[in-house]
CSV table of C-alpha atoms and ligand atoms in Angstrom, one decimal:
chain,number,residue,atom,x,y,z
A,1492,MET,CA,-1.6,7.7,16.3
A,1493,ARG,CA,-2.8,10.4,14.1
A,1494,VAL,CA,-6.2,10.0,12.6
A,1495,GLU,CA,-7.6,12.3,9.8
A,1496,ILE,CA,-11.3,11.8,8.9
A,1497,VAL,CA,-12.2,13.0,5.5
A,1498,ALA,CA,-15.6,13.4,3.8
A,1499,ASP,CA,-15.0,11.3,0.7
A,1500,ALA,CA,-12.5,9.7,-1.7
A,1501,ASP,CA,-11.7,13.0,-3.4
A,1502,GLU,CA,-10.7,14.6,-0.1
A,1503,MET,CA,-8.7,11.4,0.7
A,1504,GLY,CA,-6.9,12.0,-2.5
A,1505,ARG,CA,-6.0,15.6,-1.6
A,1506,VAL,CA,-5.0,14.8,2.0
A,1507,GLY,CA,-2.9,11.8,0.8
A,1508,ALA,CA,-1.2,13.7,-2.0
A,1509,ASP,CA,-0.5,16.6,0.5
A,1510,LEU,CA,1.3,14.2,2.9
A,1511,ILE,CA,3.4,12.7,0.0
A,1512,ALA,CA,4.1,15.9,-1.8
A,1513,GLN,CA,5.3,17.7,1.4
A,1514,ALA,CA,7.6,14.8,2.2
A,1515,LEU,CA,8.9,14.7,-1.4
A,1516,SER,CA,9.7,18.4,-1.3
A,1517,ALA,CA,11.6,18.0,2.0
A,1518,LYS,CA,13.7,15.2,0.7
A,1519,PRO,CA,13.8,14.8,-3.1
A,1520,HIS,CA,15.8,11.5,-2.9
A,1521,PHE,CA,12.7,9.9,-1.5
A,1522,ILE,CA,12.0,6.2,-0.9
A,1523,LEU,CA,8.3,5.7,-1.2
A,1524,GLY,CA,6.5,2.5,-0.3
A,1525,LEU,CA,3.3,1.9,-2.4
A,1526,ALA,CA,0.1,-0.1,-2.2
A,1527,THR,CA,-2.3,-1.2,-4.9
A,1528,GLY,CA,-6.1,-1.9,-4.6
A,1529,SER,CA,-9.0,0.6,-5.0
A,1530,THR,CA,-8.3,2.7,-2.0
A,1531,PRO,CA,-5.2,4.6,-2.9
A,1532,LEU,CA,-6.4,5.3,-6.5
A,1533,PRO,CA,-7.7,8.9,-5.6
A,1534,VAL,CA,-4.3,9.6,-4.1
A,1535,TYR,CA,-2.4,8.5,-7.2
A,1536,ARG,CA,-4.8,10.4,-9.4
A,1537,GLU,CA,-4.1,13.6,-7.4
A,1538,LEU,CA,-0.3,13.0,-7.5
A,1539,VAL,CA,-0.5,12.7,-11.3
A,1540,ARG,CA,-2.6,15.9,-11.5
A,1541,ARG,CA,0.0,17.7,-9.3
A,1542,HIS,CA,2.8,16.4,-11.5
A,1543,ARG,CA,1.1,17.6,-14.7
A,1544,GLU,CA,-0.3,20.9,-13.4
A,1545,GLU,CA,2.1,21.9,-10.6
A,1546,GLY,CA,5.3,20.2,-11.6
A,1547,LEU,CA,5.5,17.8,-8.7
A,1548,ASP,CA,8.8,16.1,-9.3
A,1549,PHE,CA,9.4,12.4,-9.1
A,1550,SER,CA,12.7,12.3,-10.9
A,1551,ARG,CA,14.6,11.2,-7.8
A,1552,VAL,CA,12.0,9.0,-6.2
A,1553,ILE,CA,12.5,5.3,-5.7
A,1554,THR,CA,9.5,3.1,-5.0
A,1555,PHE,CA,8.9,-0.3,-3.4
A,1556,ASN,CA,5.5,-1.9,-3.7
A,1557,LEU,CA,4.1,-4.0,-0.9
A,1558,ASP,CA,3.2,-7.1,-2.8
A,1559,GLU,CA,2.6,-9.0,-6.0
A,1560,TYR,CA,0.5,-12.1,-6.9
A,1561,VAL,CA,2.5,-15.3,-7.4
A,1562,GLY,CA,2.2,-16.5,-11.0
A,1563,LEU,CA,1.1,-13.3,-12.6
A,1564,ALA,CA,3.5,-11.9,-15.2
A,1565,PRO,CA,4.2,-8.1,-15.1
A,1566,ASP,CA,2.0,-7.5,-18.1
A,1567,HIS,CA,-1.0,-9.6,-16.8
A,1568,GLU,CA,-4.1,-7.4,-16.5
A,1569,GLN,CA,-4.3,-7.9,-12.7
A,1570,SER,CA,-0.6,-7.8,-11.9
A,1571,TYR,CA,0.4,-5.2,-9.4
A,1572,ARG,CA,3.3,-4.1,-11.6
A,1573,ARG,CA,0.8,-3.3,-14.4
A,1574,PHE,CA,-1.5,-1.6,-11.9
A,1575,MET,CA,1.3,0.7,-10.8
A,1576,ASN,CA,2.4,1.5,-14.3
A,1577,GLU,CA,-1.1,2.3,-15.5
A,1578,ASN,CA,-2.2,4.3,-12.4
A,1579,LEU,CA,0.9,6.2,-11.5
A,1580,PHE,CA,4.3,5.5,-13.0
A,1581,ASP,CA,3.3,6.0,-16.7
A,1582,HIS,CA,2.0,9.5,-15.9
A,1583,VAL,CA,4.8,11.0,-13.8
A,1584,ASN,CA,8.5,11.6,-14.4
A,1585,ILE,CA,9.7,8.7,-12.3
A,1586,PRO,CA,12.6,6.6,-13.7
A,1587,LEU,CA,11.0,3.1,-14.1
A,1588,ALA,CA,14.3,1.5,-13.1
A,1589,GLY,CA,13.8,2.9,-9.7
A,1590,THR,CA,10.3,1.4,-9.2
A,1591,HIS,CA,10.2,-2.0,-7.5
A,1592,VAL,CA,7.5,-4.6,-7.3
A,1593,PRO,CA,8.2,-8.1,-6.1
A,1594,ASP,CA,8.6,-10.5,-9.1
A,1595,GLY,CA,5.6,-12.9,-8.9
A,1596,MET,CA,7.2,-15.1,-11.6
A,1597,ALA,CA,10.5,-15.6,-9.7
A,1598,GLU,CA,11.7,-19.1,-10.0
A,1599,ASP,CA,13.0,-18.9,-6.4
A,1600,PRO,CA,10.5,-16.9,-4.4
A,1601,GLU,CA,12.5,-17.1,-1.3
A,1602,ALA,CA,15.6,-15.6,-3.0
A,1603,GLU,CA,13.4,-13.0,-4.6
A,1604,CYS,CA,12.0,-12.0,-1.2
A,1605,ALA,CA,15.5,-11.9,0.4
A,1606,ALA,CA,16.8,-9.7,-2.5
A,1607,TYR,CA,13.8,-7.4,-2.1
A,1608,GLU,CA,14.5,-6.9,1.6
A,1609,ALA,CA,18.2,-6.3,0.7
A,1610,MET,CA,17.3,-3.6,-1.9
A,1611,ILE,CA,15.2,-1.7,0.6
A,1612,GLU,CA,18.0,-1.9,3.1
A,1613,ASP,CA,20.6,-0.8,0.5
A,1614,VAL,CA,18.7,2.4,-0.2
A,1615,GLY,CA,18.5,3.2,3.5
A,1616,GLY,CA,14.9,2.1,4.2
A,1617,ILE,CA,11.5,3.4,3.2
A,1618,ASP,CA,10.7,7.0,4.1
A,1619,LEU,CA,6.9,6.8,3.7
A,1620,GLN,CA,4.9,3.6,3.3
A,1621,VAL,CA,1.4,3.9,1.8
A,1622,LEU,CA,-1.0,1.2,3.1
A,1623,GLY,CA,-4.6,0.1,2.5
A,1624,ILE,CA,-6.4,-2.4,4.8
A,1625,GLY,CA,-8.2,-5.6,4.0
A,1626,SER,CA,-11.7,-6.1,5.4
A,1627,ASN,CA,-10.0,-8.8,7.5
A,1628,GLY,CA,-7.4,-6.4,8.9
A,1629,HIS,CA,-4.6,-7.4,6.5
A,1630,ILE,CA,-1.9,-4.9,5.4
A,1631,GLY,CA,0.1,-5.9,2.3
A,1632,PHE,CA,-0.9,-9.5,2.1
A,1633,ASN,CA,-0.1,-10.2,5.8
A,1634,GLU,CA,-3.2,-12.2,6.6
A,1635,PRO,CA,-4.6,-12.7,10.1
A,1636,GLY,CA,-2.7,-15.3,12.1
A,1637,GLY,CA,0.7,-14.4,10.7
A,1638,SER,CA,3.7,-13.2,12.6
A,1639,LEU,CA,3.8,-9.5,13.5
A,1640,ALA,CA,7.6,-9.6,13.0
A,1641,SER,CA,7.4,-11.1,9.5
A,1642,ARG,CA,9.7,-10.0,6.6
A,1643,THR,CA,9.1,-10.2,2.8
A,1644,ARG,CA,8.1,-13.7,2.0
A,1645,GLN,CA,5.6,-15.9,0.1
A,1646,VAL,CA,2.2,-15.9,1.8
A,1647,ARG,CA,-1.1,-17.8,1.2
A,1648,LEU,CA,-4.1,-15.5,0.7
A,1649,ALA,CA,-6.9,-15.9,3.2
A,1650,GLN,CA,-10.3,-17.0,1.8
A,1651,SER,CA,-11.8,-13.6,2.7
A,1652,THR,CA,-9.1,-11.9,0.6
A,1653,VAL,CA,-9.7,-14.2,-2.4
A,1654,SER,CA,-13.4,-13.3,-2.1
A,1655,ASP,CA,-12.7,-9.6,-1.8
A,1656,ASN,CA,-10.4,-9.5,-4.7
A,1657,ALA,CA,-12.5,-11.8,-7.0
A,1658,ARG,CA,-14.1,-8.6,-8.3
A,1659,PHE,CA,-11.0,-7.9,-10.3
A,1660,PHE,CA,-10.9,-11.3,-11.9
A,1661,ALA,CA,-13.4,-13.3,-14.0
A,1662,SER,CA,-14.1,-15.6,-11.0
A,1663,ALA,CA,-12.7,-16.3,-7.5
A,1664,GLU,CA,-11.0,-19.4,-8.9
A,1665,GLU,CA,-8.8,-17.2,-11.0
A,1666,VAL,CA,-7.5,-15.2,-8.0
A,1667,PRO,CA,-3.9,-16.5,-7.3
A,1668,ALA,CA,-3.6,-18.5,-4.1
A,1669,SER,CA,-0.5,-16.8,-2.9
A,1670,ALA,CA,1.5,-13.6,-3.1
A,1671,LEU,CA,4.9,-12.2,-2.3
A,1672,SER,CA,4.5,-9.6,0.4
A,1673,MET,CA,6.5,-7.3,2.5
A,1674,GLY,CA,6.1,-8.5,6.1
A,1675,ILE,CA,4.7,-6.6,9.1
A,1676,GLY,CA,8.3,-6.1,10.3
A,1677,THR,CA,9.3,-4.6,7.0
A,1678,VAL,CA,6.3,-2.2,7.1
A,1679,LEU,CA,7.1,-1.2,10.7
A,1680,ASP,CA,10.6,-0.3,9.7
A,1681,ALA,CA,9.4,2.6,7.4
A,1682,GLU,CA,10.0,6.0,8.8
A,1683,ARG,CA,6.3,6.9,8.5
A,1684,VAL,CA,3.3,4.8,7.5
A,1685,VAL,CA,0.1,6.3,6.1
A,1686,LEU,CA,-2.9,3.9,6.0
A,1687,PHE,CA,-5.9,4.8,3.8
A,1688,ALA,CA,-9.4,3.3,4.3
A,1689,SER,CA,-12.7,4.1,2.6
A,1690,GLY,CA,-16.0,2.4,2.8
A,1691,GLU,CA,-18.2,0.9,5.5
A,1692,ASN,CA,-16.8,-2.6,4.8
A,1693,LYS,CA,-13.5,-1.4,6.3
A,1694,ALA,CA,-15.0,0.1,9.5
A,1695,GLU,CA,-14.6,-3.0,11.7
A,1696,ALA,CA,-11.0,-3.7,10.6
A,1697,VAL,CA,-10.1,0.0,11.1
A,1698,ALA,CA,-11.5,0.0,14.6
A,1699,ALA,CA,-9.7,-3.2,15.4
A,1700,ALA,CA,-6.4,-1.8,14.0
A,1701,LEU,CA,-6.7,1.5,15.9
A,1702,GLU,CA,-8.4,0.6,19.1
A,1703,GLY,CA,-8.4,-3.2,19.4
A,1704,PRO,CA,-5.8,-5.3,21.2
A,1705,LEU,CA,-2.4,-5.7,19.4
A,1706,CYS,CA,-3.0,-9.2,18.0
A,1707,ALA,CA,-2.4,-11.5,15.0
A,1708,LYS,CA,-6.2,-11.6,14.4
A,1709,CYS,CA,-5.9,-8.0,13.0
A,1710,PRO,CA,-2.4,-7.6,11.4
A,1711,ALA,CA,-2.9,-3.9,11.0
A,1712,SER,CA,-3.1,-3.6,14.8
A,1713,ALA,CA,0.7,-3.9,14.7
A,1714,LEU,CA,0.8,-0.3,13.5
A,1715,GLN,CA,0.0,0.7,17.1
A,1716,LEU,CA,3.7,0.0,17.7
A,1717,HIS,CA,4.7,2.5,15.0
A,1718,PRO,CA,5.8,5.9,16.3
A,1719,ASP,CA,4.6,7.8,13.2
A,1720,ALA,CA,1.4,6.1,11.8
A,1721,VAL,CA,-1.2,8.2,10.1
A,1722,PHE,CA,-4.7,6.9,9.3
A,1723,VAL,CA,-6.7,8.8,6.7
A,1724,LEU,CA,-10.3,7.5,6.8
A,1725,THR,CA,-13.5,8.4,5.2
A,1726,GLU,CA,-16.4,8.9,7.6
A,1727,ASP,CA,-17.9,5.5,6.9
A,1728,ALA,CA,-14.6,3.7,7.4
A,1729,ALA,CA,-14.2,5.6,10.7
A,1730,SER,CA,-17.8,4.8,11.9
A,1731,ASN,CA,-16.9,2.1,14.4
A,1732,LEU,CA,-14.3,4.1,16.2
A,1733,ALA,CA,-15.1,4.6,19.9
A,1734,LEU,CA,-12.4,7.2,20.8
A,1735,GLU,CA,-12.3,10.8,19.7
A,1736,TYR,CA,-9.5,11.9,17.4
B,1897,F6R,C1,-2.4,-4.2,-2.0
B,1897,F6R,C2,-2.4,-4.3,-0.5
B,1897,F6R,C3,-3.7,-4.7,0.2
B,1897,F6R,C4,-4.8,-3.7,0.0
B,1897,F6R,C5,-6.1,-4.2,0.7
B,1897,F6R,C6,-7.2,-3.3,0.4
B,1897,F6R,O1,-1.1,-3.8,-2.4
B,1897,F6R,O2,-1.4,-4.1,0.1
B,1897,F6R,O3,-3.4,-4.9,1.5
B,1897,F6R,O4,-4.4,-2.5,0.4
B,1897,F6R,O5,-6.4,-5.5,0.3
B,1897,F6R,O6,-7.6,-3.3,-0.9
B,1897,F6R,P1,-8.7,-2.3,-1.5
B,1897,F6R,O7,-8.0,-0.9,-1.4
B,1897,F6R,O8,-8.9,-2.7,-2.9
B,1897,F6R,O9,-9.9,-2.4,-0.7
């Protein structure tokens, strides 16, 4: 696995945007997998800057987000659709019709998840999947204890995830109990995966993902099976690593 250690969030933004921009220039009809949360924000900010100042072109990019909370409408303040619109899509020349986020309001979540998988397959799969990591080792909302071969489906949020994400809501009680999430198997099918982690609170999960045993206790450890996984880590997030990279 390739590990890049960066000084801070700004450098993470530049390194992440470099990886995405280079891939976009090589293949303009690009299928980009996206994550929400605090970690990728500097990357999205840098992509927006490059679009505005350097003409980085998103006109033929199709995106698929990892997940969405069940029960939040697209315009809800904390919905991941709204997050993506506000932090990336509204500021670049991407056709909105080509941006996909699972529908957390779907009447039939199982059918929604099957349709989501089918759409990814129809476009030929994801070229590059952006990932964050939960302090419990989750990727997407694939919580510890789940199958490492899972596909898009409805999942229950772990208590630690509810606590971590309570900072975005008025209280922990308002954090939805479940989400629709791409599975680990879905993520592993992407051509390349790029995981970003910043902050000391991620150090343990990062070390378990990169150097721990492959196990359901740390869902991100499944990335050890991926032939082209890149980890972009701030120094504090990398502080528990034992090996040299
Ligand atoms: C969100 C997602 C999650 C986050 C993770 C880290 O789409 O996939 O796995 O990446 O919970 O969140 P932050 O970056 O807020 O620490």
